[in-house]
mmCIF file of C-alpha atoms and ligand atoms in Angstrom:
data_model
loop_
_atom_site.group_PDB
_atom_site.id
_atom_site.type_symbol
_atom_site.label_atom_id
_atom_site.label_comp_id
_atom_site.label_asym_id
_atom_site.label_seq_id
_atom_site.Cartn_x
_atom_site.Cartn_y
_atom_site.Cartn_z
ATOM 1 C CA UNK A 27 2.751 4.627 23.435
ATOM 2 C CA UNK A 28 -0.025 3.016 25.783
ATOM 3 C CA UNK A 29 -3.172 3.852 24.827
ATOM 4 C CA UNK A 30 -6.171 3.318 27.836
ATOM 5 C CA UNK A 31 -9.131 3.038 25.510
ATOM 6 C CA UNK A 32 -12.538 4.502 27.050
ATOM 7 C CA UNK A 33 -14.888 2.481 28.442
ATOM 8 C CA UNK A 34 -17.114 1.593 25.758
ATOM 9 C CA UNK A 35 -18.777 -1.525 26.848
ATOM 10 C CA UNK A 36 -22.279 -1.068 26.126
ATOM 11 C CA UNK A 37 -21.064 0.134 22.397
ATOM 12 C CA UNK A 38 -18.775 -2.967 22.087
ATOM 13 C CA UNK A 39 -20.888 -5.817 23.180
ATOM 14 C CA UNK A 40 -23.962 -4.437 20.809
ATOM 15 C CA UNK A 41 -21.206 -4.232 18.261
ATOM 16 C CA UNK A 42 -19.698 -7.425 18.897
ATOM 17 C CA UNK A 43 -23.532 -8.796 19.388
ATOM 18 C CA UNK A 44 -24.711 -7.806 15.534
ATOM 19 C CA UNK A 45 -20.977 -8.110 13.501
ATOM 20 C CA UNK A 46 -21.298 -11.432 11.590
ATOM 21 C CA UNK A 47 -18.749 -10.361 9.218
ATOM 22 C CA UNK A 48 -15.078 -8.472 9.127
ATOM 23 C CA UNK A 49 -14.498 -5.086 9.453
ATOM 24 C CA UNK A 50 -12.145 -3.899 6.632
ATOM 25 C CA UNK A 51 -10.273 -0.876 6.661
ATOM 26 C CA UNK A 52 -9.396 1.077 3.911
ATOM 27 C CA UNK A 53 -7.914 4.266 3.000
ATOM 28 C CA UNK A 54 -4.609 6.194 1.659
ATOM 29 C CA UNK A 55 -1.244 5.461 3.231
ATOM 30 C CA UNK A 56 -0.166 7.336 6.390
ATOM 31 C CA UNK A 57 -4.222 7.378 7.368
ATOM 32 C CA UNK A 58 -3.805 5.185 10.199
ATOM 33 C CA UNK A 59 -5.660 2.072 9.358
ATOM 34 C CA UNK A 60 -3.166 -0.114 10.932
ATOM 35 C CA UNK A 61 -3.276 1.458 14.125
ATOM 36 C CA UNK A 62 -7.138 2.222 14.573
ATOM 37 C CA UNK A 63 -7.296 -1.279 13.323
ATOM 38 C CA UNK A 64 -5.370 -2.631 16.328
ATOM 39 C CA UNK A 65 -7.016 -0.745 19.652
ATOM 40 C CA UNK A 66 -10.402 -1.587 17.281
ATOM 41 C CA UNK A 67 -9.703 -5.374 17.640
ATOM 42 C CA UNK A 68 -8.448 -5.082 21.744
ATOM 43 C CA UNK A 69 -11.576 -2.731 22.236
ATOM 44 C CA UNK A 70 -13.651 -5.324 20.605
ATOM 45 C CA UNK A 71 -11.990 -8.609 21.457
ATOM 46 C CA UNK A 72 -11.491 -9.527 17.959
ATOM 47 C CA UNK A 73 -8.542 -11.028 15.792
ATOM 48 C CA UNK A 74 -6.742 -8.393 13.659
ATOM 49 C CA UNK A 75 -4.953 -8.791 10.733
ATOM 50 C CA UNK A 76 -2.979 -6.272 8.224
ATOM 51 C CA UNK A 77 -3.081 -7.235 4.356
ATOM 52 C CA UNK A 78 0.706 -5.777 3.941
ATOM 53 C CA UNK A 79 2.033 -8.248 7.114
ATOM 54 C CA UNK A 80 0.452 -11.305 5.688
ATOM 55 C CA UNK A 81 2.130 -10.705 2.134
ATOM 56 C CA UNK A 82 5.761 -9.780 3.811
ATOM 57 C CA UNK A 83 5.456 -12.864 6.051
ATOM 58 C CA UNK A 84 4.328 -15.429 3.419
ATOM 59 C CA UNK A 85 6.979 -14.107 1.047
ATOM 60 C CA UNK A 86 10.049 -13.227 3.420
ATOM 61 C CA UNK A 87 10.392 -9.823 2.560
ATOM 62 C CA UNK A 88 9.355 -6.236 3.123
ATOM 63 C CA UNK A 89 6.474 -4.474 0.823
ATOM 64 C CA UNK A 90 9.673 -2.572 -0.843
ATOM 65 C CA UNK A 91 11.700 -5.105 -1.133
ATOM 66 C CA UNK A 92 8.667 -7.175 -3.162
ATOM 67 C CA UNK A 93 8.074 -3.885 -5.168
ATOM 68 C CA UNK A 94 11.938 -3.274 -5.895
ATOM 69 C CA UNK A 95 12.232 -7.418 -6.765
ATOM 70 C CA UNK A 96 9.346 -8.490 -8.566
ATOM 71 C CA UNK A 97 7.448 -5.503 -9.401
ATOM 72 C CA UNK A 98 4.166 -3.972 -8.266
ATOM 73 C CA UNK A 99 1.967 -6.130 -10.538
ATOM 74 C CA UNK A 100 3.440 -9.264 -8.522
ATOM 75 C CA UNK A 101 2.838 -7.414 -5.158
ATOM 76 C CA UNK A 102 -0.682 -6.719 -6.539
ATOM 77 C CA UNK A 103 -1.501 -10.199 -7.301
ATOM 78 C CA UNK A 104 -0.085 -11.209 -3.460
ATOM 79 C CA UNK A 105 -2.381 -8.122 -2.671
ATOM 80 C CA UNK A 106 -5.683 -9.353 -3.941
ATOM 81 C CA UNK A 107 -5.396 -13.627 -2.864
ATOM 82 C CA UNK A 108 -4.308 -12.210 0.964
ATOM 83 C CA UNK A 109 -7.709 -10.232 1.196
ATOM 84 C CA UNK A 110 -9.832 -12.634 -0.596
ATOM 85 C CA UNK A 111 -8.286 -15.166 1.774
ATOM 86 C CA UNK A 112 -8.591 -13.045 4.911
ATOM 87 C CA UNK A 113 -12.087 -12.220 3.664
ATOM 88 C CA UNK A 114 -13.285 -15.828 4.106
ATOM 89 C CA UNK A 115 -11.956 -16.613 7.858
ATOM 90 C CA UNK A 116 -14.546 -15.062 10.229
ATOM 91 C CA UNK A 117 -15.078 -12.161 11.665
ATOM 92 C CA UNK A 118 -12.000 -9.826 12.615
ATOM 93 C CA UNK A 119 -10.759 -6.693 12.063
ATOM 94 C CA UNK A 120 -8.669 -6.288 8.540
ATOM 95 C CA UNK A 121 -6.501 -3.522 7.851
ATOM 96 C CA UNK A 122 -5.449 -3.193 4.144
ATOM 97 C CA UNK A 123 -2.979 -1.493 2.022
ATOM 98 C CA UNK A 124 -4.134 1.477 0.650
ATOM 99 C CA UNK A 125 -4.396 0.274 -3.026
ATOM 100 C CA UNK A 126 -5.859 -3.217 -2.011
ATOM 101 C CA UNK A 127 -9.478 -1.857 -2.920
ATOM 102 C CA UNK A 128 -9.001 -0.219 -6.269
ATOM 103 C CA UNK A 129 -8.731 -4.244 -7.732
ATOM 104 C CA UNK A 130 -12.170 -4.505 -8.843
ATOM 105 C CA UNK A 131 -12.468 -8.249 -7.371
ATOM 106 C CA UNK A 132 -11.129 -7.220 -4.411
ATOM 107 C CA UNK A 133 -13.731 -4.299 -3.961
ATOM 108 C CA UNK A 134 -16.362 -6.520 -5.304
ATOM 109 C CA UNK A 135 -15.636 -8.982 -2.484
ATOM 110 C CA UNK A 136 -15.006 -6.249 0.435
ATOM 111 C CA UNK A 137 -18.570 -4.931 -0.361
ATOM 112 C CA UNK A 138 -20.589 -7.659 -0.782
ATOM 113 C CA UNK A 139 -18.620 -9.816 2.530
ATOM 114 C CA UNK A 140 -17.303 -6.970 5.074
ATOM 115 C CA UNK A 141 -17.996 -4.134 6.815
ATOM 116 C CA UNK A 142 -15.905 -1.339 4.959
ATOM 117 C CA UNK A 143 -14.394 1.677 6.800
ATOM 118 C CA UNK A 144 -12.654 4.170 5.055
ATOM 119 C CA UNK A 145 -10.047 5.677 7.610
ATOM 120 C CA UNK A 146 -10.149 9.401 6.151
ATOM 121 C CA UNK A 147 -7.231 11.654 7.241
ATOM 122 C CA UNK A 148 -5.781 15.559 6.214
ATOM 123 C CA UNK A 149 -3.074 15.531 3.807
ATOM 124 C CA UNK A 150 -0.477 17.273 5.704
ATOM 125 C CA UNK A 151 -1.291 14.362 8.639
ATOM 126 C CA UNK A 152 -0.486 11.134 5.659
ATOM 127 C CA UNK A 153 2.566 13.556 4.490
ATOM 128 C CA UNK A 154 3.525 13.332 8.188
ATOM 129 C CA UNK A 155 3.110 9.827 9.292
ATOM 130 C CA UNK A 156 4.639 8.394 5.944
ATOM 131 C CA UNK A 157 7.546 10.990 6.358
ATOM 132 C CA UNK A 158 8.425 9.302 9.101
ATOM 133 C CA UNK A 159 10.066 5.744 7.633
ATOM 134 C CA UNK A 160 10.985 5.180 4.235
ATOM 135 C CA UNK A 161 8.767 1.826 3.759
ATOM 136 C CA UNK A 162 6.192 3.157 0.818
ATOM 137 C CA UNK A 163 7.953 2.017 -2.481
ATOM 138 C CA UNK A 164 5.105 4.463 -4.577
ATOM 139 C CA UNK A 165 5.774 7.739 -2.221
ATOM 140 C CA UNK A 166 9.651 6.953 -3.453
ATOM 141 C CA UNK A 167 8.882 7.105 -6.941
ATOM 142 C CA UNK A 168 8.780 11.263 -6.823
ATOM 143 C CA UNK A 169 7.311 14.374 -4.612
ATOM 144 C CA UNK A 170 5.066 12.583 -2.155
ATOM 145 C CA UNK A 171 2.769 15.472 -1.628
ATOM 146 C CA UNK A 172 2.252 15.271 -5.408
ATOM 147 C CA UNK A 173 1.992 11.734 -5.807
ATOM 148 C CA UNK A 174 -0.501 11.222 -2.629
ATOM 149 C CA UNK A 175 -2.818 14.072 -4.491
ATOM 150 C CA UNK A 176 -2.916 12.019 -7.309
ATOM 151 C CA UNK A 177 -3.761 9.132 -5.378
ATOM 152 C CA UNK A 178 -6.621 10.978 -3.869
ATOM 153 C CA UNK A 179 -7.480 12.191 -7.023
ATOM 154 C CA UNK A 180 -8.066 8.824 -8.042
ATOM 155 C CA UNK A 181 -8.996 6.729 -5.423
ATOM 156 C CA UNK A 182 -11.078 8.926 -3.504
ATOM 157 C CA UNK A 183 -14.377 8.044 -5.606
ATOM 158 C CA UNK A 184 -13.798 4.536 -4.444
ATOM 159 C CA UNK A 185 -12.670 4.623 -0.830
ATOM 160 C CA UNK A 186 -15.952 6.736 -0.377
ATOM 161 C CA UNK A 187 -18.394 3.745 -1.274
ATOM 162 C CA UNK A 188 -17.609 2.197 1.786
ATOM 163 C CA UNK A 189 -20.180 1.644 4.663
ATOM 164 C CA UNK A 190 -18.748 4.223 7.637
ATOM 165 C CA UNK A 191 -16.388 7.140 6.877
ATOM 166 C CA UNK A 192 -13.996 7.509 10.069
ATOM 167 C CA UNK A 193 -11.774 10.987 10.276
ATOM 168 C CA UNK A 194 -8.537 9.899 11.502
ATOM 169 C CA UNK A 195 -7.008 13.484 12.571
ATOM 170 C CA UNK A 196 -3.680 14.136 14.598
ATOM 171 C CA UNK A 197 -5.346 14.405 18.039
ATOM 172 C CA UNK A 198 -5.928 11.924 20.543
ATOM 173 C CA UNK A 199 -6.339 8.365 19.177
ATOM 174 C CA UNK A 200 -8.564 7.650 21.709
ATOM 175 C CA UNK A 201 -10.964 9.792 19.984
ATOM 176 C CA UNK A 202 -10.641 8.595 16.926
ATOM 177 C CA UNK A 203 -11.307 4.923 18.506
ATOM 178 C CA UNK A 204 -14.762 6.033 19.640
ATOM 179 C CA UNK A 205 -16.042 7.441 16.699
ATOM 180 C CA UNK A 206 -15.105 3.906 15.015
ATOM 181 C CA UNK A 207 -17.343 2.560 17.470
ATOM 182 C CA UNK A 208 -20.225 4.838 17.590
ATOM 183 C CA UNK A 209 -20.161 4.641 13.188
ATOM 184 C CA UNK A 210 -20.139 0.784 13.810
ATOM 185 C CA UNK A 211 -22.583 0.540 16.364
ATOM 186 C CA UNK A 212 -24.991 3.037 14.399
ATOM 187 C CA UNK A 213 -24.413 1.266 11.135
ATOM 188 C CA UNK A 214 -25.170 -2.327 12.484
ATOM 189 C CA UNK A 215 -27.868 -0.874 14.142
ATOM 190 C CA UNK A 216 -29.656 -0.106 10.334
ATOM 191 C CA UNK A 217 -28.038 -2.836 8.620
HETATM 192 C C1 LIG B 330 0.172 1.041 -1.004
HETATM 193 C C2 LIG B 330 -0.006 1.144 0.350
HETATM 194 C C3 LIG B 330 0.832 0.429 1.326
HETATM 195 C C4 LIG B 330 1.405 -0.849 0.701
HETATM 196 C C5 LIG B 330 2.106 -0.534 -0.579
HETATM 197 C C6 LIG B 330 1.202 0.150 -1.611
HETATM 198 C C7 LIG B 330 -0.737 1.804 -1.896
HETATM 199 O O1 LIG B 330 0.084 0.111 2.495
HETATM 200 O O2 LIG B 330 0.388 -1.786 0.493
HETATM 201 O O3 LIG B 330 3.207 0.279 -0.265
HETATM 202 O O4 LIG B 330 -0.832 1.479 -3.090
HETATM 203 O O5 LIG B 330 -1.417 2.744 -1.408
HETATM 204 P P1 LIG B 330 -0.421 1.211 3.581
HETATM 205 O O6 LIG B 330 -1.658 1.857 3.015
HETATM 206 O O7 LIG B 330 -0.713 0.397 4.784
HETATM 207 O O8 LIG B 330 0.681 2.172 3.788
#
């Protein structure tokens, strides 16, 4: 689907103007990260890159095929040297996986060098956009409804330290692209 963004010119260029650091997105599976995280880097003309790519492309295989291989402590360890790395090569937009942040170094790094966002989005919308492909090894493990409450449960208290909260709901993505950019633009603006 083509998305025309709004024009948000005056927003980006203050935003692109202040941001001397990356913009990483975090948040639960299915809450769009990846996707705000692409029309975010076209709207504001910077690089984007997603934690989960980077580990499939330097290892040659998909997330489930690295959690079904080597195990999810391996694909952690990938995990937490692809952000770090990331982390330390300019300003872009980063969209991670949705466990990346509960490392502690990995936090510890994220709040002390980016800009976190925590893409926020309704249950039934994650149960619907992760229904739709079969590429989460941990939503496979059981009753995904049940298993991403228990993720909430616990991850919740540390997706919500980051800097900007961003509800990523199942209307128009457009809208959800704008309120990115006002939170950014207002946040810089105190920072
Ligand atoms: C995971 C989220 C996934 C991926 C892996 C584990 C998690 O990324 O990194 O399947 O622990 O929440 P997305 O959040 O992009 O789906």
């Amino acid at each position: 689907m083509n998305v025309v963004l709004n024009d948000n010119s005056l927003t980006t260029g203050r935003i692109r103007a202040r941001l001397d650091r990356p913009v990483v997105l975090i948040g639960l599976m299915g809450s769009g990260k990846t996707r705000l995280g692409r029309l975010l880097s076209d709207a504001l003309g910077l690089p984007f890159a997603d934690s989960d790519d980077e580990i499939e492309n330097a290892a040659g295989m998909s997330v489930a095929e690295i959690f079904e291989r080597f195990g999810e402590d391996y694909f952690r360890d990938g995990e937490r040297r692809v952000v770090r790395r990331l982390l330390e090569d300019g300003v872009k937009i980063i969209a991670t996986g949705g466990g990346a942040i509960m490392n502690a170094e990995t936090a510890a790094l994220v709040w002390e060098k980016a800009v976190s966002v925590w893409v926020r989005a309704d249950l039934s919308v994650m149960l619907e956009r992760t229904g739709r492909n079969d590429r989460r090894p941990l939503l496979r493990r059981g009753d995904p409804e049940a298993i991403l409450k228990d993720l909430m449960a616990k991850r919740y208290p540390v997706y919500e330290k980051a800097d900007i909260v961003v509800d990523s709901h199942s209307g128009a993505v457009e809208t959800i692209v704008d309120q990115a950019l006002e939170k950014l633009d207002e946040f810089l603006n105190h920072d």
